[in-house]
């Protein structure tokens, strides 16, 4: 076992390895409890390393059987080995072969890192440091090797044997019932991209012909019996491959591309070279079992992992501090893909919602860290919204700053120059600086400085002079380890809107400051823009398209916001104006003030006009800001119950006021056509569900009736679950009946059952805590399945603000107890669950005290994993 606190790893301490491993030849005999791993490594001294240094290989819970150098077994004085490492003190030749035999027990591997079993099959997860749980290795991303993998297993146990690269040979081992397969991956790669799969799987496959005419077999493999649900993933894969060819000029580079879906997986999916392994949540879909959101998630994650082939695999990271180099860039690429496949504005709104709920929350609390961290104890804890989502925002800002043409040239240069290397953020930015002729030195600050910048805007109209002076200023609050902040380079896309909704001309005293696309770059603490030639007072529309990941504070009044809500030509800001108006209503309700209803009127008008032209967008407009959004807006002394009640009151009032519109919409949006998960139908169902939700808030009786009818009549999961989500909020027989019906219908489908667990965990009622204790005893509940843990405990802690933050502290205790119980089994999932406490410091004093006590209890527990110990420690700092 590793000890409590792992040592700190620092970016500034980076140095190249003393050895390189050019080739790796693996021979792996799969066995449920004793898998033998025979590794043949060709090593040579790294010219960039230290002379005469010993060879130090990492291991994790390994059992060593034998070790030989150039074919000669090593004697006890020639090496030191324990489960955590293998050291050859030397002297060592400049070049040699090292043969290592280890044995591992995949059945006992509950951490789901390294080689493990899921659904009776064998699979691996090696990122970030899982390969060292298979064999001793230089387990870091800057060691690139060519792998050949021979797998052997009983044919009955594992008829399918997959590894990275191309299949070069397969056959039976006569008289043994065993067979083998040899895979060769010609592309040098770091160990974290190694993968193997062995087992009984159902396959859907097709041929893909690349732009240059090469044939590739693309295949999706799923657990036996789930084949009918694999088609959409394969379709999304084909579309992703085509998109990367047309958008970035990137072709696939092996003869096969395999996707394997497993039911036990710590994260979403993994981009192993030529052999992506997925959480089956991001592969399996049918109209009866998956929602439109599930389909969209599959499309995004399939694309994300595929896009890693170039951004992550061909060009990988020098060290784990550069994680955003592959993750931020690849999220940007998958967001662009989905935007092109669906509605760009709706995708942008959805992405910003995620950014704000996840990343802004993380960035305002004790777990805040730069997109490129400078230190870590446990790298598993840095697969965060900051690295992924804010990392993607930085790439998007880069594109707005230098323009799409220079951006594409920079990407081409990056692919040409860094292909086959383990790169850094400096390498990446260098390509764009060169392609655009711009100095990106100041911009690079986005990778270094944590925290969400606050941009404040105020304006002054001078009717006599026809000018409007807009003053913008920026400040970033302190974050752990960074008490003072420097100004950032913030691209602000803006426009001016007249009272009747017309776009006003943009002319400034200094023409250069705002370009033709409305881009202004705020790169100092304050700036003033003087717009000229105005004949009326303009309403500024700032941060269009959410052009930078900042908090915007502006002094627009309600009338200004109504103008933007009605007329802004930028759909993001149109949506944002509605959200801001709704936020004001909720904040007013919290103060006990009477609510202003012009938003209701505007919304009613919108529902009768524009809404039907773009239902997906309208659904986003109808969804009120979340409780977390309101909490972030308030910022301190948070009482989640007060927020919940105020939001509910506003929702009820709007639901009642808009009832006729909502009823009409809900009826009109029903469709008798066969289910299709395309953008248009998805949008229609999203609006129908949003209308039902608001309607039910306004009139529980009418809502329950409509929801019950929708639940009973639905021929697809989106509408069935949408109805159930409304019903669970209304206590009574209809709810109990619907939950029971749902469980009976889907009892043998784990992914659908997860929805059932999650919905109940999210009920904002006192009784939910006991319900969860009961559900944890349900025969279908298991602490061995990460999806199930996330469905029950994750949904409770992350989405049920009033009950997790119960004033009596029992919500915190439940999660603390669960984290502790889970830690010994699966530290990565336990640590992730503990991050639910990340905003504890902004709670009101009673809850804050209870949350702190629960966190301290976790932190004080003996024998914690490095994962949980790191999160608990930083949360309390
Ligand atoms: N690299 C994976 C991705 O595509 C995420 C992941 C990280 C999966 C660590 C497993 C373990 O984002
Ligand atoms: Zn990724």
Coordinates of N, CA and C in Angstrom, one line a residue, residues 497-502 504 536-539 559 562-564 566-567:
X497 N -27.0 47.6 -29.3 CA -28.3 47.4 -29.7 C -29.2 48.6 -29.4
X498 N -30.0 49.0 -30.3 CA -30.9 50.1 -30.1 C -32.2 49.7 -29.3
X499 N -32.9 50.7 -28.8 CA -34.1 50.3 -28.0 C -35.1 49.5 -28.8
X500 N -35.2 49.7 -30.1 CA -36.1 48.9 -30.8 C -35.5 47.6 -31.4
X501 N -34.3 47.4 -31.0 CA -33.7 46.1 -31.4 C -32.7 46.1 -32.5
X502 N -32.6 47.3 -33.1 CA -31.6 47.3 -34.3 C -30.2 47.3 -33.8
X504 N -26.8 48.7 -33.8 CA -26.2 50.1 -34.0 C -24.8 50.0 -34.6
X536 N -29.0 57.3 -30.6 CA -29.8 56.9 -29.4 C -28.9 56.2 -28.4
X537 N -29.4 56.1 -27.2 CA -28.7 55.5 -26.2 C -28.6 54.0 -26.5
X538 N -27.4 53.4 -26.6 CA -27.3 52.0 -27.0 C -27.4 51.1 -25.7
X539 N -27.8 49.9 -26.0 CA -27.7 48.8 -24.9 C -26.5 48.0 -25.4
X559 N -35.0 47.0 -18.3 CA -35.4 47.3 -19.6 C -34.4 46.9 -20.7
X562 N -34.4 43.3 -21.2 CA -35.6 42.9 -22.0 C -35.3 43.2 -23.5
X563 N -34.6 44.3 -23.8 CA -34.3 44.6 -25.2 C -33.4 43.5 -25.7
X564 N -32.4 43.1 -24.9 CA -31.4 42.1 -25.4 C -32.2 40.7 -25.5
X566 N -35.2 40.2 -26.2 CA -36.1 40.2 -27.4 C -35.3 40.3 -28.7
X567 N -34.2 41.0 -28.7 CA -33.7 41.4 -30.0 C -32.2 41.1 -30.3

